[in-house]
Short mmCIF file of C-alpha atoms and ligand atoms in Angstrom, two decimals:
data_model
loop_
_atom_site.label_atom_id
_atom_site.label_comp_id
_atom_site.label_asym_id
_atom_site.label_seq_id
_atom_site.Cartn_x
_atom_site.Cartn_y
_atom_site.Cartn_z
CA UNK L 1 98.38 48.56 86.11
CA UNK L 2 99.38 47.85 82.71
CA UNK L 3 102.21 49.08 80.97
CA UNK L 4 103.76 49.25 77.52
CA UNK L 5 107.33 48.31 77.29
CA UNK L 6 108.78 49.79 74.03
CA UNK L 7 112.20 49.31 72.30
CA UNK L 8 112.60 52.07 69.81
CA UNK L 9 114.59 52.77 66.62
CA UNK L 10 112.76 50.29 64.42
CA UNK L 11 111.20 51.47 61.24
CA UNK L 12 107.56 50.59 61.06
CA UNK L 13 106.94 48.78 57.75
CA UNK L 14 104.09 46.91 56.25
CA UNK L 15 100.17 47.22 56.32
CA UNK L 16 97.63 48.25 59.30
CA UNK L 17 94.03 48.24 58.96
CA UNK L 18 92.05 51.01 60.58
CA UNK L 19 89.22 50.16 62.98
CA UNK L 20 85.65 51.86 63.38
CA UNK L 21 85.57 55.29 64.62
CA UNK L 22 85.64 55.62 68.47
CA UNK L 23 83.91 59.31 68.49
CA UNK L 24 81.12 58.05 66.12
CA UNK L 25 80.39 54.84 67.88
CA UNK L 26 80.23 56.52 71.39
CA UNK L 27 77.27 58.45 69.80
CA UNK L 28 75.60 55.92 67.86
CA UNK L 29 75.37 53.28 70.58
CA UNK L 30 73.38 55.55 72.79
CA UNK L 31 71.24 56.41 69.72
CA UNK L 32 70.01 52.94 69.45
CA UNK L 33 67.51 53.85 72.34
CA UNK L 34 65.64 56.14 69.71
CA UNK L 35 64.75 52.88 67.74
CA UNK L 36 61.61 51.17 68.35
CA UNK L 37 63.16 47.92 67.47
CA UNK L 38 66.61 46.16 67.27
CA UNK L 39 69.78 47.38 65.58
CA UNK L 40 72.72 45.78 64.20
CA UNK L 41 75.80 47.72 64.42
CA UNK L 42 78.96 46.73 62.34
CA UNK L 43 82.74 47.77 62.57
CA UNK L 44 82.38 48.38 66.23
CA UNK L 45 86.11 48.59 67.50
CA UNK L 46 86.89 46.42 70.59
CA UNK L 47 87.82 49.49 72.94
CA UNK L 48 86.92 50.18 76.56
CA UNK L 49 84.60 53.36 75.61
CA UNK L 50 82.88 50.76 73.57
CA UNK L 51 82.52 48.46 76.41
CA UNK L 52 81.25 50.85 78.64
CA UNK L 53 78.82 52.24 76.38
CA UNK L 54 77.39 48.89 75.96
CA UNK L 55 77.52 48.17 79.68
CA UNK L 56 75.34 51.27 80.24
CA UNK L 57 73.00 50.04 77.83
CA UNK L 58 72.96 46.47 79.22
CA UNK L 59 72.42 47.80 82.75
CA UNK L 60 69.53 49.99 81.81
CA UNK L 61 67.73 46.64 80.45
CA UNK L 62 68.84 46.58 76.59
CA UNK L 63 69.53 43.21 75.22
CA UNK L 64 73.03 43.41 73.84
CA UNK L 65 74.34 40.49 71.62
CA UNK L 66 78.04 40.38 70.47
CA UNK L 67 77.84 38.36 67.11
CA UNK L 68 81.57 38.31 66.73
CA UNK L 69 83.60 40.19 64.23
CA UNK L 70 82.95 43.73 65.65
CA UNK L 71 79.21 43.14 65.02
CA UNK L 72 76.45 43.72 67.66
CA UNK L 73 72.73 43.39 67.74
CA UNK L 74 70.97 45.73 70.31
CA UNK L 75 67.76 45.77 71.23
CA UNK L 76 67.17 48.80 73.43
CA UNK L 77 63.01 48.66 73.60
CA UNK L 78 63.03 47.01 77.17
CA UNK L 79 64.49 49.98 78.69
CA UNK L 80 61.91 51.70 80.77
CA UNK L 81 64.07 53.93 83.46
CA UNK L 82 65.84 56.86 81.53
CA UNK L 83 68.66 57.00 84.20
CA UNK L 84 72.50 56.42 83.68
CA UNK L 85 74.14 55.69 87.34
CA UNK L 86 77.12 57.51 88.36
CA UNK L 87 79.10 54.46 88.92
CA UNK L 88 78.98 54.00 85.10
CA UNK L 89 78.58 57.50 83.59
CA UNK L 90 81.64 58.69 85.53
CA UNK L 91 83.97 56.32 83.50
CA UNK L 92 83.48 58.31 80.15
CA UNK L 93 82.81 61.84 78.78
CA UNK L 94 80.75 60.55 75.97
CA UNK L 95 78.14 59.29 78.80
CA UNK L 96 76.42 62.59 78.08
CA UNK L 97 74.89 61.33 74.69
CA UNK L 98 72.66 59.19 76.86
CA UNK L 99 71.10 62.67 77.90
CA UNK L 100 70.05 63.65 74.27
CA UNK L 101 68.84 60.02 73.39
CA UNK L 102 66.82 59.40 76.54
CA UNK L 103 65.22 62.77 76.18
CA UNK L 104 64.51 62.16 72.73
CA UNK L 105 62.77 58.90 73.59
CA UNK L 106 61.36 59.40 76.89
CA UNK L 107 61.20 63.25 77.19
CA UNK L 108 63.16 63.01 80.41
CA UNK L 109 67.00 61.69 81.36
CA UNK L 110 68.99 61.50 84.46
CA UNK L 111 72.77 60.98 84.01
CA UNK L 112 75.62 61.70 86.21
CA UNK L 113 77.79 64.78 85.11
CA UNK L 114 80.35 63.24 82.53
CA UNK L 115 83.95 62.60 83.82
CA UNK L 116 86.17 65.15 82.18
CA UNK L 117 89.57 64.27 80.88
CA UNK L 118 91.75 67.04 82.02
CA UNK L 119 92.16 68.76 78.68
CA UNK L 120 91.06 71.95 80.64
CA UNK L 121 87.34 73.21 81.21
CA UNK L 122 84.94 71.35 79.47
CA UNK L 123 81.43 72.99 80.43
CA UNK L 124 78.21 71.50 79.06
CA UNK L 125 76.41 74.78 78.70
CA UNK L 126 75.84 74.37 75.04
CA UNK L 127 74.14 71.08 75.53
CA UNK L 128 71.59 72.57 77.99
CA UNK L 129 71.11 75.55 75.76
CA UNK L 130 70.21 73.11 73.17
CA UNK L 131 67.94 70.85 75.26
CA UNK L 132 66.03 74.16 76.68
CA UNK L 133 65.61 75.33 73.33
CA UNK L 134 63.74 72.34 72.41
CA UNK L 135 61.46 73.08 75.56
CA UNK L 136 63.30 70.93 78.39
CA UNK L 137 63.78 71.93 82.06
CA UNK L 138 67.51 71.13 82.92
CA UNK L 139 68.67 70.92 86.48
CA UNK L 140 72.15 69.84 87.97
CA UNK L 141 71.65 68.42 91.45
CA UNK L 142 74.13 66.21 93.55
CA UNK L 143 76.40 65.39 90.30
CA UNK L 144 73.42 64.44 88.34
CA UNK L 145 71.94 66.03 85.14
CA UNK L 146 68.31 65.94 85.31
CA UNK L 147 66.18 67.13 82.17
CA UNK L 148 62.64 66.65 81.37
CA UNK L 149 60.11 68.06 78.99
CA UNK L 150 56.18 67.76 78.60
CA UNK L 151 56.84 68.05 74.78
CA UNK L 152 59.78 68.49 72.68
CA UNK L 153 59.29 71.28 70.07
CA UNK L 154 61.45 71.82 67.13
CA UNK L 155 63.40 75.09 67.47
CA UNK L 156 66.19 77.32 66.36
CA UNK L 157 69.40 76.45 68.21
CA UNK L 158 72.57 78.79 67.61
CA UNK L 159 75.73 77.59 69.31
CA UNK L 160 77.89 80.44 70.76
CA UNK L 161 80.74 77.84 70.40
CA UNK L 162 81.24 75.04 67.87
CA UNK L 163 80.98 71.92 70.02
CA UNK L 164 80.95 68.18 68.55
CA UNK L 165 79.17 67.11 71.95
CA UNK L 166 76.58 69.68 71.93
CA UNK L 167 75.76 69.24 68.09
CA UNK L 168 75.40 65.52 68.64
CA UNK L 169 73.25 65.97 71.59
CA UNK L 170 70.90 68.39 69.88
CA UNK L 171 70.48 66.10 66.92
CA UNK L 172 69.63 63.18 69.52
CA UNK L 173 67.06 65.08 71.37
CA UNK L 174 65.36 66.78 68.05
CA UNK L 175 64.96 63.73 65.99
CA UNK L 176 61.71 62.75 67.59
CA UNK L 177 60.49 66.15 68.51
CA UNK L 178 57.61 67.94 66.94
CA UNK L 179 58.47 70.06 63.96
CA UNK L 180 61.71 71.53 62.55
CA UNK L 181 64.67 71.98 64.20
CA UNK L 182 67.50 74.08 62.91
CA UNK L 183 70.97 74.10 64.45
CA UNK L 184 73.39 76.92 63.32
CA UNK L 185 76.99 77.01 64.01
CA UNK L 186 77.18 73.15 64.18
CA UNK L 187 80.26 71.13 64.36
CA UNK L 188 81.01 69.48 60.94
CA UNK L 189 83.10 66.41 62.11
CA UNK L 190 82.80 63.10 60.13
CA UNK L 191 81.30 61.47 63.28
CA UNK L 192 78.46 63.77 63.14
CA UNK L 193 77.78 63.07 59.63
CA UNK L 194 78.09 59.17 60.34
CA UNK L 195 75.44 59.69 63.32
CA UNK L 196 73.18 61.49 61.11
CA UNK L 197 73.32 58.73 58.38
CA UNK L 198 72.64 56.12 61.06
CA UNK L 199 69.73 57.97 62.38
CA UNK L 200 68.12 58.62 58.64
CA UNK L 201 68.66 54.83 58.09
CA UNK L 202 66.30 54.46 61.14
CA UNK L 203 63.92 56.81 59.38
CA UNK L 204 64.93 60.41 60.60
CA UNK L 205 64.74 63.45 58.44
CA UNK L 206 68.12 65.09 59.10
CA UNK L 207 69.78 67.43 56.15
CA UNK L 208 72.87 69.20 56.22
CA UNK L 209 75.16 67.08 58.74
CA UNK L 210 78.81 68.01 57.98
CA UNK L 211 77.86 71.89 57.50
CA UNK L 212 77.34 74.27 59.92
CA UNK L 213 73.57 74.38 59.43
CA UNK L 214 71.67 71.15 60.10
CA UNK L 215 67.99 70.87 59.73
CA UNK L 216 65.92 68.34 61.46
CA UNK L 217 62.22 67.49 60.98
CA UNK L 218 60.88 65.64 63.78
CA UNK L 219 59.39 62.06 63.15
CA UNK L 220 57.18 60.13 65.16
CA UNK L 221 58.80 57.01 64.94
CA UNK L 222 62.41 55.35 64.28
CA UNK L 223 62.78 51.91 63.40
CA UNK L 224 65.58 49.39 63.88
CA UNK L 225 68.30 49.36 61.10
CA UNK L 226 71.79 47.64 60.34
CA UNK L 227 74.57 50.12 59.92
CA UNK L 228 78.44 50.06 59.79
CA UNK L 229 80.45 52.62 61.57
CA UNK L 230 83.09 54.88 59.50
CA UNK L 231 86.85 54.18 60.07
CA UNK L 232 88.63 56.16 62.65
CA UNK L 233 90.37 59.40 61.22
CA UNK L 234 92.22 59.96 64.26
CA UNK L 235 93.35 56.36 64.60
CA UNK L 236 94.57 56.77 60.95
CA UNK L 237 96.16 59.67 61.72
CA UNK L 238 98.17 58.50 64.56
CA UNK L 239 99.62 55.51 62.39
CA UNK L 240 100.51 57.82 59.72
CA UNK L 241 102.44 59.98 62.25
CA UNK L 242 104.03 56.74 63.88
CA UNK L 243 105.00 55.77 60.25
CA UNK L 244 106.72 59.09 59.73
CA UNK L 245 108.32 59.34 63.09
CA UNK L 246 110.06 55.94 62.53
CA UNK L 247 110.90 57.03 59.10
CA UNK L 248 109.05 53.72 57.80
CA UNK L 249 107.16 52.84 54.93
CA UNK L 250 103.31 51.80 55.82
CA UNK L 251 100.07 51.18 54.00
CA UNK L 252 97.14 52.41 56.23
CA UNK L 253 94.19 50.49 55.11
CA UNK L 254 90.49 51.13 55.49
CA UNK L 255 90.30 54.95 55.61
CA UNK L 256 88.40 57.63 53.91
CA UNK L 257 91.30 60.14 52.66
CA UNK L 258 88.79 62.99 52.37
CA UNK L 259 88.66 62.86 56.31
CA UNK L 260 92.36 62.74 56.62
CA UNK L 261 92.94 65.96 54.30
CA UNK L 262 94.09 68.18 57.18
CA UNK L 263 96.72 65.76 58.57
CA UNK L 264 97.76 64.79 54.98
CA UNK L 265 98.48 68.68 54.25
CA UNK L 266 100.52 68.97 57.45
CA UNK L 267 102.59 65.99 57.15
CA UNK L 268 103.35 66.68 53.39
CA UNK L 269 104.27 70.24 54.34
CA UNK L 270 107.22 68.89 56.78
CA UNK L 271 108.64 66.51 54.03
CA UNK L 272 106.57 63.30 54.51
CA UNK L 273 105.51 61.28 51.45
CA UNK L 274 101.68 60.55 51.48
CA UNK L 275 100.38 58.84 48.69
CA UNK L 276 96.55 58.56 48.63
CA UNK L 277 94.43 55.67 47.15
CA UNK L 278 90.73 54.99 47.21
CA UNK L 279 90.44 53.51 50.93
CA UNK L 280 94.20 53.55 52.00
CA UNK L 281 97.15 55.94 52.08
CA UNK L 282 100.70 55.13 52.18
CA UNK L 283 103.14 56.99 54.33
CA UNK L 284 107.17 57.03 53.66
CA UNK L 285 109.85 59.46 54.50
CA UNK L 286 113.06 59.65 52.28
CA UNK L 287 114.69 62.79 53.70
CA UNK L 288 114.91 65.14 56.81
CA UNK L 289 111.79 66.59 58.36
CA UNK L 290 111.28 70.22 58.47
CA UNK L 291 109.57 72.57 60.86
CA UNK L 292 105.95 73.89 60.55
CA UNK L 293 103.49 75.82 62.52
CA UNK L 294 99.80 74.28 63.22
CA UNK L 295 96.68 75.45 64.73
CA UNK L 296 94.12 73.23 66.05
CA UNK L 297 90.50 73.96 64.49
CA UNK L 298 87.26 72.43 64.21
CA UNK L 299 86.81 70.10 61.00
CA UNK L 300 87.82 70.28 58.51
CA UNK L 301 90.57 72.28 60.18
CA UNK L 302 93.65 70.21 61.94
CA UNK L 303 91.99 68.21 64.54
CA UNK L 304 92.92 68.66 68.20
CA UNK L 305 92.92 65.05 68.59
CA UNK L 306 95.96 64.91 66.51
CA UNK L 307 97.87 67.58 68.38
CA UNK L 308 99.77 65.56 70.81
CA UNK L 309 100.79 63.19 68.17
CA UNK L 310 101.91 65.81 65.70
CA UNK L 311 103.94 67.95 68.25
CA UNK L 312 105.90 64.50 69.11
CA UNK L 313 106.67 64.10 65.21
CA UNK L 314 107.79 67.95 65.24
CA UNK L 315 110.40 67.16 68.00
CA UNK L 316 112.18 65.19 65.21
CA UNK L 317 111.94 67.84 62.58
CA UNK L 318 114.64 70.32 61.92
CA UNK L 319 114.07 73.84 63.01
CA UNK L 320 111.48 75.66 65.56
CA UNK L 321 107.90 74.47 65.23
CA UNK L 322 104.88 76.44 66.86
CA UNK L 323 101.96 74.39 67.87
CA UNK L 324 98.69 76.47 68.75
CA UNK L 325 95.88 74.50 70.54
CA UNK L 326 92.57 76.53 69.70
CA UNK L 327 89.98 74.08 71.31
CA UNK L 328 90.95 73.05 74.57
CA UNK L 329 92.82 75.30 77.08
CA UNK L 330 95.17 72.70 78.79
CA UNK L 331 96.10 69.83 76.14
CA UNK L 332 99.95 69.95 76.63
CA UNK L 333 100.09 67.65 79.70
CA UNK L 334 102.22 65.20 77.75
CA UNK L 335 105.02 67.90 77.13
CA UNK L 336 106.41 67.10 80.47
CA UNK L 337 106.45 63.36 79.62
CA UNK L 338 108.37 64.18 76.26
CA UNK L 339 111.03 66.26 78.04
CA UNK L 340 111.97 63.12 79.95
CA UNK L 341 112.69 61.69 76.67
CA UNK L 342 114.91 64.59 75.68
CA UNK L 343 112.24 66.84 73.83
CA UNK L 344 112.90 70.71 73.75
CA UNK L 345 109.35 72.23 74.20
CA UNK L 346 108.31 75.36 75.90
CA UNK L 347 104.66 76.10 76.49
CA UNK L 348 103.05 79.26 77.17
CA UNK L 349 99.25 79.14 77.63
CA UNK L 350 97.84 77.75 74.25
CA UNK L 351 101.00 77.90 72.22
CA UNK L 352 103.84 75.30 72.35
CA UNK L 353 107.21 76.06 70.74
CA UNK L 354 109.11 73.04 69.53
CA UNK L 355 112.83 73.21 69.14
CA UNK L 356 113.77 70.21 66.85
CA UNK L 357 116.12 67.64 68.66
CA UNK L 358 116.31 65.08 65.81
CA UNK L 359 116.50 62.41 68.40
CA UNK L 360 114.58 61.24 71.37
CA UNK L 361 115.78 58.69 74.18
CA UNK L 362 113.90 55.98 75.84
CA UNK L 363 112.43 56.70 79.45
CA UNK L 364 109.71 55.71 82.04
CA UNK L 365 106.83 58.07 81.36
CA UNK L 366 102.84 57.97 82.31
CA UNK L 367 100.11 58.55 79.82
CA UNK L 368 97.95 61.53 81.14
CA UNK L 369 95.07 61.00 78.60
CA UNK L 370 93.98 59.00 75.62
CA UNK L 371 95.90 61.21 72.62
CA UNK L 372 98.72 62.13 74.94
CA UNK L 373 99.38 58.40 75.69
CA UNK L 374 99.24 57.69 71.83
CA UNK L 375 101.91 60.63 71.36
CA UNK L 376 104.18 58.92 74.10
CA UNK L 377 103.87 55.47 72.17
CA UNK L 378 104.91 57.44 69.07
CA UNK L 379 107.66 58.81 70.91
CA UNK L 380 108.88 55.35 72.48
CA UNK L 381 108.87 54.05 68.83
CA UNK L 382 110.93 56.65 67.38
CA UNK L 383 113.31 57.12 70.52
CA UNK L 384 116.71 55.29 71.01
CA UNK L 385 116.53 52.64 73.90
CA UNK L 386 113.59 51.59 76.28
CA UNK L 387 110.26 53.31 76.97
CA UNK L 388 108.05 52.39 79.56
CA UNK L 389 104.56 53.76 79.41
CA UNK L 390 102.22 53.77 82.63
CA UNK L 391 98.47 54.21 82.91
CA UNK L 392 97.94 52.80 79.20
CA UNK L 393 94.30 52.25 80.16
CA UNK L 394 93.98 55.84 78.74
CA UNK L 395 95.16 54.38 75.38
CA UNK L 396 93.05 51.36 75.23
CA UNK L 397 90.14 53.41 75.48
CA UNK L 398 90.75 54.65 71.97
CA UNK L 399 92.77 52.42 70.02
CA UNK L 400 91.90 48.74 69.01
CA UNK L 401 94.60 46.05 69.72
CA UNK L 402 97.23 49.05 69.53
CA UNK L 403 100.25 46.79 70.54
CA UNK L 404 99.34 43.75 68.09
CA UNK L 405 98.83 46.26 65.11
CA UNK L 406 102.43 47.88 65.85
CA UNK L 407 103.98 44.59 66.44
CA UNK L 408 102.73 43.48 63.02
CA UNK L 409 104.25 46.60 61.61
CA UNK L 410 107.76 45.44 63.28
CA UNK L 411 107.66 47.45 66.23
CA UNK L 412 109.06 45.87 69.42
CA UNK L 413 106.32 46.72 72.05
CA UNK L 414 104.92 44.43 74.57
CA UNK L 415 102.25 44.99 77.51
CA UNK L 416 103.21 43.99 81.04
CA UNK L 417 101.00 43.89 83.98
CA UNK L 418 102.85 44.99 87.15
CA UNK L 419 101.81 42.35 89.92
CA UNK L 420 99.58 43.86 92.71
CA UNK L 421 98.40 46.89 90.99
CA UNK L 422 95.43 45.61 89.14
CA UNK L 423 93.34 48.19 90.83
CA UNK L 424 92.84 50.89 88.34
CA UNK L 425 92.54 54.73 89.13
CA UNK L 426 89.33 56.41 87.95
CA UNK L 427 89.74 56.64 84.25
CA UNK L 428 89.66 60.31 83.39
CA UNK L 429 86.78 60.04 80.68
CA UNK L 430 86.93 62.45 77.68
C1 EPZ K 1 84.58 65.69 71.41
O1 EPZ K 1 84.80 66.20 72.71
C2 EPZ K 1 85.53 64.55 71.29
N1 EPZ K 1 85.06 63.40 72.29
C3 EPZ K 1 86.94 64.91 71.81
O2 EPZ K 1 87.71 63.79 71.46
C4 EPZ K 1 87.48 66.03 70.78
O3 EPZ K 1 88.78 66.62 71.24
C5 EPZ K 1 86.44 67.22 70.69
O4 EPZ K 1 85.00 66.70 70.37
C6 EPZ K 1 86.83 68.26 69.64
O5 EPZ K 1 86.85 67.45 68.45
C7 EPZ K 1 84.12 62.60 71.75
O6 EPZ K 1 83.73 62.81 70.73
C8 EPZ K 1 83.72 61.61 72.64
P1 EPZ K 1 83.83 70.04 72.03
P2 EPZ K 1 83.71 67.31 73.15
O7 EPZ K 1 82.43 70.14 72.84
O8 EPZ K 1 82.32 67.21 72.55
C9 EPZ K 1 83.88 74.05 74.62
C10 EPZ K 1 89.39 62.20 71.83
O9 EPZ K 1 90.51 62.31 72.21
N2 EPZ K 1 82.39 73.68 75.19
O10 EPZ K 1 83.53 70.18 70.66
O11 EPZ K 1 83.65 67.22 74.61
C11 EPZ K 1 84.90 72.99 75.19
O12 EPZ K 1 85.10 73.11 76.61
C12 EPZ K 1 88.53 63.09 72.48
O13 EPZ K 1 88.77 61.19 71.08
C13 EPZ K 1 81.86 74.67 75.91
O14 EPZ K 1 82.50 75.72 76.04
O15 EPZ K 1 84.20 68.79 72.58
C14 EPZ K 1 86.04 73.00 74.25
O16 EPZ K 1 86.83 73.94 74.62
C15 EPZ K 1 89.34 64.08 73.36
N3 EPZ K 1 80.55 74.64 76.11
C16 EPZ K 1 85.11 73.23 72.88
O17 EPZ K 1 84.12 73.88 73.32
C17 EPZ K 1 79.97 73.07 75.64
O18 EPZ K 1 78.66 73.13 76.17
C18 EPZ K 1 85.21 72.12 71.93
O19 EPZ K 1 84.58 71.04 72.71
C19 EPZ K 1 80.54 72.17 75.05
C20 EPZ K 1 81.97 72.40 74.63
#
């Protein structure tokens, strides 16, 4: 098992460049199946969720070429069997996007139930509601989701709950359906807009992505295209918080400031300086951080994927802060780990009360999931002493070259493989 060893207490200074967005790319890679020709994808991050997504395409028969520099040429036209085996699907929650894309292309799909990183309940009822509305028959048996349709007919889909995954799956299934599909109460995350732009560059007819009503006129054919993935708003937010936690001064490059608005607002509120430029932001801190309250919300609200990182920063702020996790019903599993480092946090259901302690201390900790792992890295960077973080495979699913990027900013971080522990636990997917 690999670990990170971090000697904390060093200010982060310099520049870091943000990679392509994980939650966009895990939807866009499966979407290549909908094209009747090869696609060129650029700005693809080197993270394990991408490797798994590409492996699934490869195992299904697609031709996947790594052209170097984050550029891939993918020809999915050889795929004939719309089945994603359990062995691959279980590693990643986003494997369920193969349901929408295979249904959209072949009118049938058989995909293993996705793994579920333990953030609490993560049902897929809204995904199945969308497929059913389009005319598909959905069955769950032996851990596999089996969907099929004689025809896919455009339909009205109203989501009972705002869901990023269900919105993406509905788009993937509807782009080649017959007629007009209207999705209401749709999620508005930047990665949904990125997917819609990608599909439209293939010849799809999608309007309204980024709003809560998305209209899709089905088309008969989609052609191959070239497309560059947007920068990762959560990776950017993570480095913003890391810079603030170490009272550093960091220029974060290759960002879309508009995607960071809610993060920027909250950082400014607690006393962090955020300077915005066209495609970068600079973070610095020249005074004490102060308490605040934050509630996670669907975009454009404060992102749930930034909740563990921001909560860690609030441990270093003066006063009592309140963090409410509105999206998932168990996203505070990192709190026990932070307590080992001296944090004073009490959790009641979806609410964490954080007493600013001013200082954290290095300790051995374990990453429970991707963003919680990122939070522990931030805690280790800010803490006095040495922090060892175990199970870092979670972190490497969503952060490209994180130790190299942090070392370039002056952090004392190294990755160590513990001999004889190479066998990895089943990676919780998310
Ligand atoms: C996506 O998960 C992201 N994952 C998550 O990022 C992110 O936290 C989440 O969206 C919210 O932004 C990927 O994009 C691969 P949801 P997803 O469907 O699609 C409930 C990360 O760290 N729900 O928007 O699974 C669900 O239980 C990961 O990068 C239903 O009830 O999230 C949750 O409470 C973690 N029924 C809420 O909706 C459904 O059918 C939002 O979930 C679907 C969801």
